[in-house]
PDB file of C-alpha atoms in Angstrom:
ATOM      1  CA  UNK A  83     111.292-161.776  60.186  1.00 93.00           C
ATOM      2  CA  UNK A  84     114.599-159.976  59.927  1.00 92.00           C
ATOM      3  CA  UNK A  85     116.356-156.678  60.513  1.00 89.00           C
ATOM      4  CA  UNK A  86     115.489-154.913  57.247  1.00 89.00           C
ATOM      5  CA  UNK A  87     112.457-152.721  57.938  1.00 85.00           C
ATOM      6  CA  UNK A  88     111.655-152.041  54.272  1.00 85.00           C
ATOM      7  CA  UNK A  89     111.593-155.736  53.419  1.00 90.00           C
ATOM      8  CA  UNK A  90     109.401-156.481  56.438  1.00 90.00           C
ATOM      9  CA  UNK A  91     106.948-153.774  55.368  1.00 88.00           C
ATOM     10  CA  UNK A  92     106.857-155.173  51.841  1.00 89.00           C
ATOM     11  CA  UNK A  93     106.231-158.686  53.127  1.00 91.00           C
ATOM     12  CA  UNK A  94     103.255-157.485  55.159  1.00 91.00           C
ATOM     13  CA  UNK A  95     101.941-155.498  52.190  1.00 89.00           C
ATOM     14  CA  UNK A  96     102.159-158.588  49.987  1.00 91.00           C
ATOM     15  CA  UNK A  97     100.121-160.631  52.455  1.00 94.00           C
ATOM     16  CA  UNK A  98      97.595-157.824  52.823  1.00 91.00           C
ATOM     17  CA  UNK A  99      97.181-157.545  49.045  1.00 92.00           C
ATOM     18  CA  UNK A 100      96.724-161.313  48.692  1.00 94.00           C
ATOM     19  CA  UNK A 101      94.117-161.426  51.460  1.00 95.00           C
ATOM     20  CA  UNK A 102      92.216-158.449  50.052  1.00 93.00           C
ATOM     21  CA  UNK A 103      92.236-160.033  46.620  1.00 94.00           C
ATOM     22  CA  UNK A 104      90.650-163.198  48.000  1.00 94.00           C
ATOM     23  CA  UNK A 105      88.452-161.487  50.617  1.00 94.00           C
ATOM     24  CA  UNK A 106      87.492-157.947  49.455  1.00 92.00           C
ATOM     25  CA  UNK A 107      85.521-157.289  52.656  1.00 91.00           C
ATOM     26  CA  UNK A 108      88.262-158.454  55.007  1.00 92.00           C
ATOM     27  CA  UNK A 109      88.267-156.975  58.523  1.00 91.00           C
ATOM     28  CA  UNK A 110      91.793-155.721  59.322  1.00 91.00           C
ATOM     29  CA  UNK A 111      93.521-155.243  62.667  1.00 92.00           C
ATOM     30  CA  UNK A 112      96.981-153.640  63.085  1.00 89.00           C
ATOM     31  CA  UNK A 113      98.440-154.349  66.535  1.00 91.00           C
ATOM     32  CA  UNK A 114     101.755-153.433  68.161  1.00 90.00           C
ATOM     33  CA  UNK A 115     103.069-156.107  70.520  1.00 91.00           C
ATOM     34  CA  UNK A 116     104.807-153.719  72.926  1.00 88.00           C
ATOM     35  CA  UNK A 117     102.236-152.727  75.542  1.00 87.00           C
ATOM     36  CA  UNK A 118      99.423-154.689  73.866  1.00 90.00           C
ATOM     37  CA  UNK A 119      96.822-155.784  76.404  1.00 91.00           C
ATOM     38  CA  UNK A 120      96.219-159.515  76.519  1.00 92.00           C
ATOM     39  CA  UNK A 121      92.444-159.019  76.517  1.00 93.00           C
ATOM     40  CA  UNK A 122      92.617-156.996  73.314  1.00 93.00           C
ATOM     41  CA  UNK A 123      94.603-159.695  71.549  1.00 93.00           C
ATOM     42  CA  UNK A 124      92.220-162.403  72.768  1.00 92.00           C
ATOM     43  CA  UNK A 125      89.249-160.413  71.495  1.00 92.00           C
ATOM     44  CA  UNK A 126      90.792-159.870  68.064  1.00 92.00           C
ATOM     45  CA  UNK A 127      91.758-163.530  67.670  1.00 93.00           C
ATOM     46  CA  UNK A 128      88.367-164.833  68.798  1.00 89.00           C
ATOM     47  CA  UNK A 129      85.892-165.960  66.099  1.00 84.00           C
ATOM     48  CA  UNK A 130      83.869-163.069  64.745  1.00 77.00           C
ATOM     49  CA  UNK A 131      80.136-162.973  65.452  1.00 75.00           C
ATOM     50  CA  UNK A 132      79.553-161.402  62.044  1.00 75.00           C
ATOM     51  CA  UNK A 133      81.514-163.899  59.986  1.00 80.00           C
ATOM     52  CA  UNK A 134      83.864-162.918  57.208  1.00 88.00           C
ATOM     53  CA  UNK A 135      87.616-163.107  56.990  1.00 94.00           C
ATOM     54  CA  UNK A 136      89.978-161.183  59.264  1.00 94.00           C
ATOM     55  CA  UNK A 137      93.589-160.101  58.862  1.00 95.00           C
ATOM     56  CA  UNK A 138      95.546-159.540  62.072  1.00 95.00           C
ATOM     57  CA  UNK A 139      99.063-158.084  61.913  1.00 94.00           C
ATOM     58  CA  UNK A 140     101.080-158.084  65.138  1.00 94.00           C
ATOM     59  CA  UNK A 141     104.094-155.796  64.690  1.00 91.00           C
ATOM     60  CA  UNK A 142     107.150-155.971  66.944  1.00 90.00           C
ATOM     61  CA  UNK A 143     106.548-159.575  68.019  1.00 93.00           C
ATOM     62  CA  UNK A 144     110.068-159.647  69.456  1.00 92.00           C
ATOM     63  CA  UNK A 145     108.847-157.128  72.080  1.00 90.00           C
ATOM     64  CA  UNK A 146     105.793-159.132  73.151  1.00 91.00           C
ATOM     65  CA  UNK A 147     105.458-159.693  76.887  1.00 93.00           C
ATOM     66  CA  UNK A 148     105.660-163.306  78.084  1.00 93.00           C
ATOM     67  CA  UNK A 149     101.881-163.607  78.600  1.00 94.00           C
ATOM     68  CA  UNK A 150     101.214-162.213  75.137  1.00 94.00           C
ATOM     69  CA  UNK A 151     103.709-164.603  73.541  1.00 94.00           C
ATOM     70  CA  UNK A 152     102.068-167.503  75.401  1.00 94.00           C
ATOM     71  CA  UNK A 153      98.658-166.411  74.121  1.00 94.00           C
ATOM     72  CA  UNK A 154      99.915-166.309  70.531  1.00 95.00           C
ATOM     73  CA  UNK A 155     101.464-169.762  70.935  1.00 95.00           C
ATOM     74  CA  UNK A 156      98.231-171.035  72.432  1.00 94.00           C
ATOM     75  CA  UNK A 157      96.308-169.813  69.389  1.00 94.00           C
ATOM     76  CA  UNK A 158      98.200-172.380  67.313  1.00 94.00           C
ATOM     77  CA  UNK A 159      96.288-175.213  69.028  1.00 93.00           C
ATOM     78  CA  UNK A 160      93.048-174.192  67.314  1.00 92.00           C
ATOM     79  CA  UNK A 161      93.654-171.594  64.588  1.00 93.00           C
ATOM     80  CA  UNK A 162      90.655-169.928  62.956  1.00 93.00           C
ATOM     81  CA  UNK A 163      90.433-170.815  59.227  1.00 92.00           C
ATOM     82  CA  UNK A 164      88.807-167.430  58.632  1.00 93.00           C
ATOM     83  CA  UNK A 165      91.750-165.491  60.060  1.00 95.00           C
ATOM     84  CA  UNK A 166      95.132-164.651  58.556  1.00 96.00           C
ATOM     85  CA  UNK A 167      97.653-163.908  61.301  1.00 96.00           C
ATOM     86  CA  UNK A 168     100.932-162.136  60.532  1.00 96.00           C
ATOM     87  CA  UNK A 169     103.715-161.766  63.080  1.00 96.00           C
ATOM     88  CA  UNK A 170     106.430-159.190  62.357  1.00 94.00           C
ATOM     89  CA  UNK A 171     109.708-159.958  64.155  1.00 94.00           C
ATOM     90  CA  UNK A 172     113.025-158.125  63.818  1.00 89.00           C
ATOM     91  CA  UNK A 173     115.081-161.279  64.257  1.00 85.00           C
ATOM     92  CA  UNK A 174     117.512-162.006  67.059  1.00 83.00           C
ATOM     93  CA  UNK A 175     117.012-163.999  70.230  1.00 86.00           C
ATOM     94  CA  UNK A 176     114.098-162.086  71.779  1.00 87.00           C
ATOM     95  CA  UNK A 177     110.966-164.253  71.691  1.00 90.00           C
ATOM     96  CA  UNK A 178     112.793-166.742  69.517  1.00 90.00           C
ATOM     97  CA  UNK A 179     110.677-169.542  71.019  1.00 93.00           C
ATOM     98  CA  UNK A 180     107.572-167.840  69.624  1.00 94.00           C
ATOM     99  CA  UNK A 181     109.005-167.991  66.117  1.00 92.00           C
ATOM    100  CA  UNK A 182     109.992-171.631  66.519  1.00 93.00           C
ATOM    101  CA  UNK A 183     106.464-172.510  67.607  1.00 95.00           C
ATOM    102  CA  UNK A 184     104.939-170.880  64.539  1.00 95.00           C
ATOM    103  CA  UNK A 185     107.479-172.458  62.204  1.00 94.00           C
ATOM    104  CA  UNK A 186     106.778-175.874  63.730  1.00 95.00           C
ATOM    105  CA  UNK A 187     103.064-175.296  63.146  1.00 94.00           C
ATOM    106  CA  UNK A 188     103.728-174.735  59.447  1.00 93.00           C
ATOM    107  CA  UNK A 189     103.664-170.947  59.258  1.00 94.00           C
ATOM    108  CA  UNK A 190     105.143-169.434  56.102  1.00 94.00           C
ATOM    109  CA  UNK A 191     108.314-167.447  56.819  1.00 94.00           C
ATOM    110  CA  UNK A 192     109.504-164.442  54.835  1.00 94.00           C
ATOM    111  CA  UNK A 193     113.171-163.764  55.616  1.00 92.00           C
ATOM    112  CA  UNK A 194     114.095-160.055  55.618  1.00 92.00           C
ATOM    113  CA  UNK A 195     117.837-159.952  56.378  1.00 90.00           C
ATOM    114  CA  UNK A 196     119.712-156.692  56.793  1.00 90.00           C
ATOM    115  CA  UNK A 197     121.162-155.320  53.563  1.00 90.00           C
ATOM    116  CA  UNK A 198     124.479-153.929  54.733  1.00 85.00           C
ATOM    117  CA  UNK A 199     127.321-154.758  52.357  1.00 89.00           C
ATOM    118  CA  UNK A 200     128.108-152.819  49.200  1.00 87.00           C
ATOM    119  CA  UNK A 201     127.464-155.894  47.074  1.00 91.00           C
ATOM    120  CA  UNK A 202     124.036-156.418  48.637  1.00 93.00           C
ATOM    121  CA  UNK A 203     123.077-152.805  47.968  1.00 92.00           C
ATOM    122  CA  UNK A 204     124.186-153.126  44.348  1.00 93.00           C
ATOM    123  CA  UNK A 205     122.036-156.241  43.989  1.00 94.00           C
ATOM    124  CA  UNK A 206     119.129-154.437  45.668  1.00 94.00           C
ATOM    125  CA  UNK A 207     119.305-151.538  43.193  1.00 94.00           C
ATOM    126  CA  UNK A 208     119.499-153.909  40.222  1.00 95.00           C
ATOM    127  CA  UNK A 209     116.479-155.843  41.476  1.00 94.00           C
ATOM    128  CA  UNK A 210     114.486-152.650  42.081  1.00 92.00           C
ATOM    129  CA  UNK A 211     115.156-151.418  38.558  1.00 94.00           C
ATOM    130  CA  UNK A 212     114.335-154.847  37.124  1.00 93.00           C
ATOM    131  CA  UNK A 213     111.111-154.974  39.132  1.00 90.00           C
ATOM    132  CA  UNK A 214     110.161-151.563  37.719  1.00 88.00           C
ATOM    133  CA  UNK A 215     110.677-152.914  34.212  1.00 91.00           C
ATOM    134  CA  UNK A 216     114.133-151.593  33.372  1.00 92.00           C
ATOM    135  CA  UNK A 217     117.840-152.370  33.260  1.00 93.00           C
ATOM    136  CA  UNK A 218     120.726-150.393  34.729  1.00 94.00           C
ATOM    137  CA  UNK A 219     124.417-150.281  33.857  1.00 94.00           C
ATOM    138  CA  UNK A 220     127.080-150.971  36.516  1.00 93.00           C
ATOM    139  CA  UNK A 221     128.352-147.370  36.462  1.00 92.00           C
ATOM    140  CA  UNK A 222     124.792-146.123  36.860  1.00 92.00           C
ATOM    141  CA  UNK A 223     124.326-148.311  39.947  1.00 93.00           C
ATOM    142  CA  UNK A 224     127.477-146.793  41.449  1.00 90.00           C
ATOM    143  CA  UNK A 225     126.327-143.277  40.572  1.00 87.00           C
ATOM    144  CA  UNK A 226     122.916-143.878  42.137  1.00 88.00           C
ATOM    145  CA  UNK A 227     124.442-145.197  45.366  1.00 86.00           C
ATOM    146  CA  UNK A 228     126.772-142.186  45.496  1.00 80.00           C
ATOM    147  CA  UNK A 229     123.877-139.806  44.895  1.00 75.00           C
ATOM    148  CA  UNK A 230     121.223-141.288  47.168  1.00 74.00           C
ATOM    149  CA  UNK A 231     123.246-143.086  49.837  1.00 74.00           C
ATOM    150  CA  UNK A 232     122.397-146.342  51.598  1.00 77.00           C
ATOM    151  CA  UNK A 233     118.776-145.700  52.557  1.00 77.00           C
ATOM    152  CA  UNK A 234     116.768-148.478  50.912  1.00 84.00           C
ATOM    153  CA  UNK A 235     113.549-146.501  50.662  1.00 79.00           C
ATOM    154  CA  UNK A 236     115.385-143.678  48.901  1.00 76.00           C
ATOM    155  CA  UNK A 237     117.102-146.126  46.543  1.00 84.00           C
ATOM    156  CA  UNK A 238     113.851-147.900  45.796  1.00 85.00           C
ATOM    157  CA  UNK A 239     112.026-144.653  45.047  1.00 78.00           C
ATOM    158  CA  UNK A 240     114.898-143.425  42.865  1.00 81.00           C
ATOM    159  CA  UNK A 241     115.070-146.692  40.915  1.00 87.00           C
ATOM    160  CA  UNK A 242     111.351-146.595  40.169  1.00 83.00           C
ATOM    161  CA  UNK A 243     111.461-142.926  39.176  1.00 79.00           C
ATOM    162  CA  UNK A 244     114.478-143.444  36.922  1.00 85.00           C
ATOM    163  CA  UNK A 245     112.663-146.116  34.935  1.00 87.00           C
ATOM    164  CA  UNK A 246     109.593-143.894  34.741  1.00 81.00           C
ATOM    165  CA  UNK A 247     111.597-140.854  33.608  1.00 78.00           C
ATOM    166  CA  UNK A 248     114.131-142.402  31.248  1.00 83.00           C
ATOM    167  CA  UNK A 249     112.642-145.666  30.041  1.00 77.00           C
ATOM    168  CA  UNK A 250     113.990-149.181  30.284  1.00 81.00           C
ATOM    169  CA  UNK A 251     117.779-148.684  30.019  1.00 89.00           C
ATOM    170  CA  UNK A 252     119.376-146.536  32.731  1.00 92.00           C
ATOM    171  CA  UNK A 253     122.955-145.267  32.399  1.00 91.00           C
ATOM    172  CA  UNK A 254     125.128-142.951  34.498  1.00 89.00           C
ATOM    173  CA  UNK A 255     124.071-139.857  32.535  1.00 88.00           C
ATOM    174  CA  UNK A 256     120.438-140.617  33.374  1.00 86.00           C
ATOM    175  CA  UNK A 257     121.315-140.875  37.058  1.00 86.00           C
ATOM    176  CA  UNK A 258     123.208-137.582  36.930  1.00 81.00           C
ATOM    177  CA  UNK A 259     120.268-135.808  35.309  1.00 78.00           C
ATOM    178  CA  UNK A 260     117.836-137.379  37.759  1.00 75.00           C
ATOM    179  CA  UNK A 261     119.944-136.393  40.760  1.00 66.00           C
ATOM    180  CA  UNK A 262     120.302-132.829  39.533  1.00 63.00           C
ATOM    181  CA  UNK A 263     116.545-132.610  39.244  1.00 55.00           C
ATOM    182  CA  UNK A 264     115.811-134.302  42.546  1.00 54.00           C
ATOM    183  CA  UNK A 265     118.607-133.070  44.792  1.00 49.00           C
ATOM    184  CA  UNK A 266     120.563-130.107  43.459  1.00 47.00           C
ATOM    185  CA  UNK A 267     117.506-128.076  42.608  1.00 49.00           C
ATOM    186  CA  UNK A 268     115.918-129.009  45.923  1.00 64.00           C
ATOM    187  CA  UNK A 269     118.072-130.588  48.619  1.00 80.00           C
ATOM    188  CA  UNK A 270     121.244-128.846  47.521  1.00 81.00           C
ATOM    189  CA  UNK A 271     119.359-125.579  47.162  1.00 82.00           C
ATOM    190  CA  UNK A 272     118.421-125.879  50.843  1.00 89.00           C
ATOM    191  CA  UNK A 273     122.035-126.678  51.720  1.00 89.00           C
ATOM    192  CA  UNK A 274     123.320-123.671  49.792  1.00 87.00           C
ATOM    193  CA  UNK A 275     120.980-121.324  51.687  1.00 87.00           C
ATOM    194  CA  UNK A 276     122.074-122.870  54.997  1.00 92.00           C
ATOM    195  CA  UNK A 277     125.768-122.515  54.213  1.00 91.00           C
ATOM    196  CA  UNK A 278     125.451-118.808  53.445  1.00 89.00           C
ATOM    197  CA  UNK A 279     123.489-118.259  56.663  1.00 89.00           C
ATOM    198  CA  UNK A 280     120.120-117.403  55.130  1.00 88.00           C
ATOM    199  CA  UNK A 281     117.502-118.557  57.656  1.00 88.00           C
ATOM    200  CA  UNK A 282     114.421-117.349  55.783  1.00 84.00           C
ATOM    201  CA  UNK A 283     115.700-118.618  52.444  1.00 81.00           C
ATOM    202  CA  UNK A 284     116.687-121.980  53.931  1.00 87.00           C
ATOM    203  CA  UNK A 285     113.278-122.578  55.477  1.00 87.00           C
ATOM    204  CA  UNK A 286     111.488-121.380  52.347  1.00 79.00           C
ATOM    205  CA  UNK A 287     113.510-123.702  50.096  1.00 82.00           C
ATOM    206  CA  UNK A 288     113.036-126.583  52.542  1.00 88.00           C
ATOM    207  CA  UNK A 289     109.263-126.203  52.589  1.00 83.00           C
ATOM    208  CA  UNK A 290     109.211-125.868  48.819  1.00 76.00           C
ATOM    209  CA  UNK A 291     111.228-129.077  48.473  1.00 81.00           C
ATOM    210  CA  UNK A 292     108.927-130.938  50.849  1.00 83.00           C
ATOM    211  CA  UNK A 293     105.873-129.671  48.985  1.00 70.00           C
ATOM    212  CA  UNK A 294     107.408-131.019  45.777  1.00 70.00           C
ATOM    213  CA  UNK A 295     107.701-134.434  47.418  1.00 77.00           C
ATOM    214  CA  UNK A 296     111.492-134.615  47.607  1.00 82.00           C
ATOM    215  CA  UNK A 297     112.515-137.473  49.887  1.00 84.00           C
ATOM    216  CA  UNK A 298     113.580-136.434  53.387  1.00 89.00           C
ATOM    217  CA  UNK A 299     116.738-138.512  53.098  1.00 89.00           C
ATOM    218  CA  UNK A 300     117.822-136.666  49.931  1.00 88.00           C
ATOM    219  CA  UNK A 301     117.545-133.295  51.669  1.00 91.00           C
ATOM    220  CA  UNK A 302     119.365-134.590  54.744  1.00 92.00           C
ATOM    221  CA  UNK A 303     122.128-136.070  52.566  1.00 90.00           C
ATOM    222  CA  UNK A 304     122.523-132.767  50.691  1.00 89.00           C
ATOM    223  CA  UNK A 305     122.911-130.872  53.977  1.00 92.00           C
ATOM    224  CA  UNK A 306     125.445-133.399  55.257  1.00 91.00           C
ATOM    225  CA  UNK A 307     127.408-133.326  51.998  1.00 87.00           C
ATOM    226  CA  UNK A 308     127.476-129.527  52.011  1.00 88.00           C
ATOM    227  CA  UNK A 309     128.839-129.068  55.523  1.00 90.00           C
ATOM    228  CA  UNK A 310     131.283-131.981  55.235  1.00 86.00           C
ATOM    229  CA  UNK A 311     132.727-130.698  51.957  1.00 86.00           C
ATOM    230  CA  UNK A 312     133.005-127.153  53.324  1.00 87.00           C
ATOM    231  CA  UNK A 313     134.799-128.506  56.398  1.00 87.00           C
ATOM    232  CA  UNK A 314     137.235-130.550  54.311  1.00 83.00           C
ATOM    233  CA  UNK A 315     138.106-127.568  52.121  1.00 81.00           C
ATOM    234  CA  UNK A 316     138.418-125.204  55.085  1.00 81.00           C
ATOM    235  CA  UNK A 317     140.676-127.563  57.051  1.00 77.00           C
ATOM    236  CA  UNK A 318     143.483-127.577  54.477  1.00 76.00           C
ATOM    237  CA  UNK A 319     146.160-124.871  54.404  1.00 63.00           C
ATOM    238  CA  UNK A 320     145.819-123.975  50.763  1.00 68.00           C
ATOM    239  CA  UNK A 321     143.396-122.055  48.602  1.00 71.00           C
ATOM    240  CA  UNK A 322     144.695-123.509  45.336  1.00 76.00           C
ATOM    241  CA  UNK A 323     141.686-125.142  43.690  1.00 78.00           C
ATOM    242  CA  UNK A 324     143.754-127.635  41.715  1.00 77.00           C
ATOM    243  CA  UNK A 325     145.712-128.731  44.771  1.00 75.00           C
ATOM    244  CA  UNK A 326     142.546-129.059  46.846  1.00 72.00           C
ATOM    245  CA  UNK A 327     140.854-131.056  44.109  1.00 73.00           C
ATOM    246  CA  UNK A 328     143.778-133.495  44.014  1.00 74.00           C
ATOM    247  CA  UNK A 329     144.001-133.862  47.783  1.00 73.00           C
ATOM    248  CA  UNK A 330     140.270-134.246  48.358  1.00 72.00           C
ATOM    249  CA  UNK A 331     139.576-136.224  45.158  1.00 74.00           C
ATOM    250  CA  UNK A 332     136.795-133.810  44.252  1.00 71.00           C
ATOM    251  CA  UNK A 333     136.033-132.083  40.958  1.00 72.00           C
ATOM    252  CA  UNK A 334     137.393-128.489  40.809  1.00 75.00           C
ATOM    253  CA  UNK A 335     133.901-126.999  40.457  1.00 73.00           C
ATOM    254  CA  UNK A 336     132.834-128.617  43.724  1.00 73.00           C
ATOM    255  CA  UNK A 337     135.976-127.377  45.492  1.00 73.00           C
ATOM    256  CA  UNK A 338     135.400-123.822  44.251  1.00 77.00           C
ATOM    257  CA  UNK A 339     131.798-123.934  45.384  1.00 76.00           C
ATOM    258  CA  UNK A 340     132.762-125.320  48.805  1.00 79.00           C
ATOM    259  CA  UNK A 341     135.387-122.568  49.242  1.00 79.00           C
ATOM    260  CA  UNK A 342     132.707-119.955  48.702  1.00 80.00           C
ATOM    261  CA  UNK A 343     130.284-121.687  51.047  1.00 81.00           C
ATOM    262  CA  UNK A 344     132.895-122.124  53.798  1.00 82.00           C
ATOM    263  CA  UNK A 345     133.491-118.387  54.083  1.00 83.00           C
ATOM    264  CA  UNK A 346     131.895-117.070  57.233  1.00 84.00           C
ATOM    265  CA  UNK A 347     132.226-120.394  59.066  1.00 89.00           C
ATOM    266  CA  UNK A 348     134.749-121.318  61.728  1.00 88.00           C
ATOM    267  CA  UNK A 349     136.139-124.835  61.829  1.00 88.00           C
ATOM    268  CA  UNK A 350     134.425-125.326  65.180  1.00 90.00           C
ATOM    269  CA  UNK A 351     131.073-124.212  63.738  1.00 91.00           C
ATOM    270  CA  UNK A 352     131.406-126.587  60.785  1.00 91.00           C
ATOM    271  CA  UNK A 353     132.166-129.458  63.154  1.00 90.00           C
ATOM    272  CA  UNK A 354     129.052-128.625  65.141  1.00 93.00           C
ATOM    273  CA  UNK A 355     127.018-128.531  61.934  1.00 93.00           C
ATOM    274  CA  UNK A 356     128.372-131.957  60.984  1.00 93.00           C
ATOM    275  CA  UNK A 357     127.086-133.203  64.342  1.00 92.00           C
ATOM    276  CA  UNK A 358     123.647-131.777  63.577  1.00 94.00           C
ATOM    277  CA  UNK A 359     123.709-133.481  60.170  1.00 93.00           C
ATOM    278  CA  UNK A 360     124.542-136.819  61.824  1.00 91.00           C
ATOM    279  CA  UNK A 361     121.586-136.471  64.194  1.00 92.00           C
ATOM    280  CA  UNK A 362     119.360-135.523  61.263  1.00 93.00           C
ATOM    281  CA  UNK A 363     120.406-138.634  59.366  1.00 88.00           C
ATOM    282  CA  UNK A 364     118.991-140.782  62.168  1.00 88.00           C
ATOM    283  CA  UNK A 365     115.906-138.597  62.526  1.00 89.00           C
ATOM    284  CA  UNK A 366     114.819-138.876  58.876  1.00 88.00           C
ATOM    285  CA  UNK A 367     115.307-142.642  58.997  1.00 82.00           C
ATOM    286  CA  UNK A 368     112.799-143.120  61.759  1.00 81.00           C
ATOM    287  CA  UNK A 369     114.251-141.767  65.013  1.00 77.00           C
ATOM    288  CA  UNK A 370     112.107-138.621  64.920  1.00 79.00           C
ATOM    289  CA  UNK A 371     108.325-138.574  65.153  1.00 80.00           C
ATOM    290  CA  UNK A 372     108.179-136.045  62.297  1.00 87.00           C
ATOM    291  CA  UNK A 373     110.854-135.971  59.600  1.00 88.00           C
ATOM    292  CA  UNK A 374     109.509-132.610  58.359  1.00 90.00           C
ATOM    293  CA  UNK A 375     109.992-131.052  61.779  1.00 91.00           C
ATOM    294  CA  UNK A 376     113.424-132.658  62.201  1.00 91.00           C
ATOM    295  CA  UNK A 377     114.591-131.151  58.886  1.00 94.00           C
ATOM    296  CA  UNK A 378     113.399-127.636  59.710  1.00 93.00           C
ATOM    297  CA  UNK A 379     114.887-127.813  63.196  1.00 93.00           C
ATOM    298  CA  UNK A 380     118.243-128.950  61.771  1.00 95.00           C
ATOM    299  CA  UNK A 381     118.217-126.161  59.164  1.00 95.00           C
ATOM    300  CA  UNK A 382     117.577-123.511  61.813  1.00 94.00           C
ATOM    301  CA  UNK A 383     120.222-124.985  64.146  1.00 94.00           C
ATOM    302  CA  UNK A 384     122.882-124.990  61.422  1.00 94.00           C
ATOM    303  CA  UNK A 385     122.245-121.376  60.483  1.00 93.00           C
ATOM    304  CA  UNK A 386     122.302-120.392  64.175  1.00 93.00           C
ATOM    305  CA  UNK A 387     125.617-122.216  64.642  1.00 93.00           C
ATOM    306  CA  UNK A 388     127.122-120.274  61.746  1.00 90.00           C
ATOM    307  CA  UNK A 389     125.882-116.971  63.173  1.00 87.00           C
ATOM    308  CA  UNK A 390     127.214-117.755  66.634  1.00 85.00           C
ATOM    309  CA  UNK A 391     130.599-119.167  65.699  1.00 73.00           C
ATOM    310  CA  UNK A 392     131.288-118.305  62.092  1.00 48.00           C
ATOM    311  CA  UNK A 393     133.379-115.234  62.681  1.00 42.00           C
ATOM    312  CA  UNK A 394     135.910-116.522  65.182  1.00 40.00           C
ATOM    313  CA  UNK A 395     138.409-118.219  62.929  1.00 39.00           C
ATOM    314  CA  UNK A 396     137.344-117.289  59.425  1.00 41.00           C
ATOM    315  CA  UNK A 397     137.184-120.679  57.692  1.00 40.00           C
ATOM    316  CA  UNK A 398     137.722-120.724  53.968  1.00 37.00           C
ATOM    317  CA  UNK A 399     140.154-117.826  53.736  1.00 33.00           C
TER     318      UNK A 399
END
């Protein structure tokens, strides 16, 4: 139970692995509480005619209808010793009584609290690297958070890959090399094609990046970083790279690159593109049915916005 989806998924995976290890022929059932028919639940929880162990996972228990919650509570009166039942609950007050009933019956509880503060994310990265068999320096943790963002799945994947690529001790230089390989050559390549208004090139680079297995969140972050940086550079009344670098606290090379990319955009168009990037951020983190489709749609929308509004005020002059 808890708000952090990644931790909930890991908890379920751990139970599944333990059950499979003990019962290789386990019969598995994945149920979603929202809209689940009471008869279906009753059938799954009833003793099997064929024997053998069963694993039943009920996701979204906080969304269970009252009758379904009552049925789950009623199961506690005579639980089947040949059945492992897992309830997945996002926390909060919804169906809190259901959780209390299971706790009172002796159910094991795996707490999955939201990881939201900077300190918690730092600890998460350190633990992920340690779990993968490595160690990471404080500056490398900061660099990884700056490069990947706050998405836990992206951070977890990056931590594991860093240990695989660079061995047990990870420093900031390792993170920089990793990020160049994972984002600049892929996600940032997509962003560069978008910013110059190249529809065909943008889509081609996007599909290439996806084929290479680059995380959706890394591509989305690269697009967001590109349009935000271009907008920041274009909004200031100076073209002096040194002055811009000081004001924006960016390295001169990034300012120069953003100046070039901002040409052909209006301020209004860049603001619209930032809005698209914000929507995309939610889409690749679960709001969209297909993250691949959401990325391609966002790429095409951004290029179309540039074509429609890029010439009105001449950003980046």
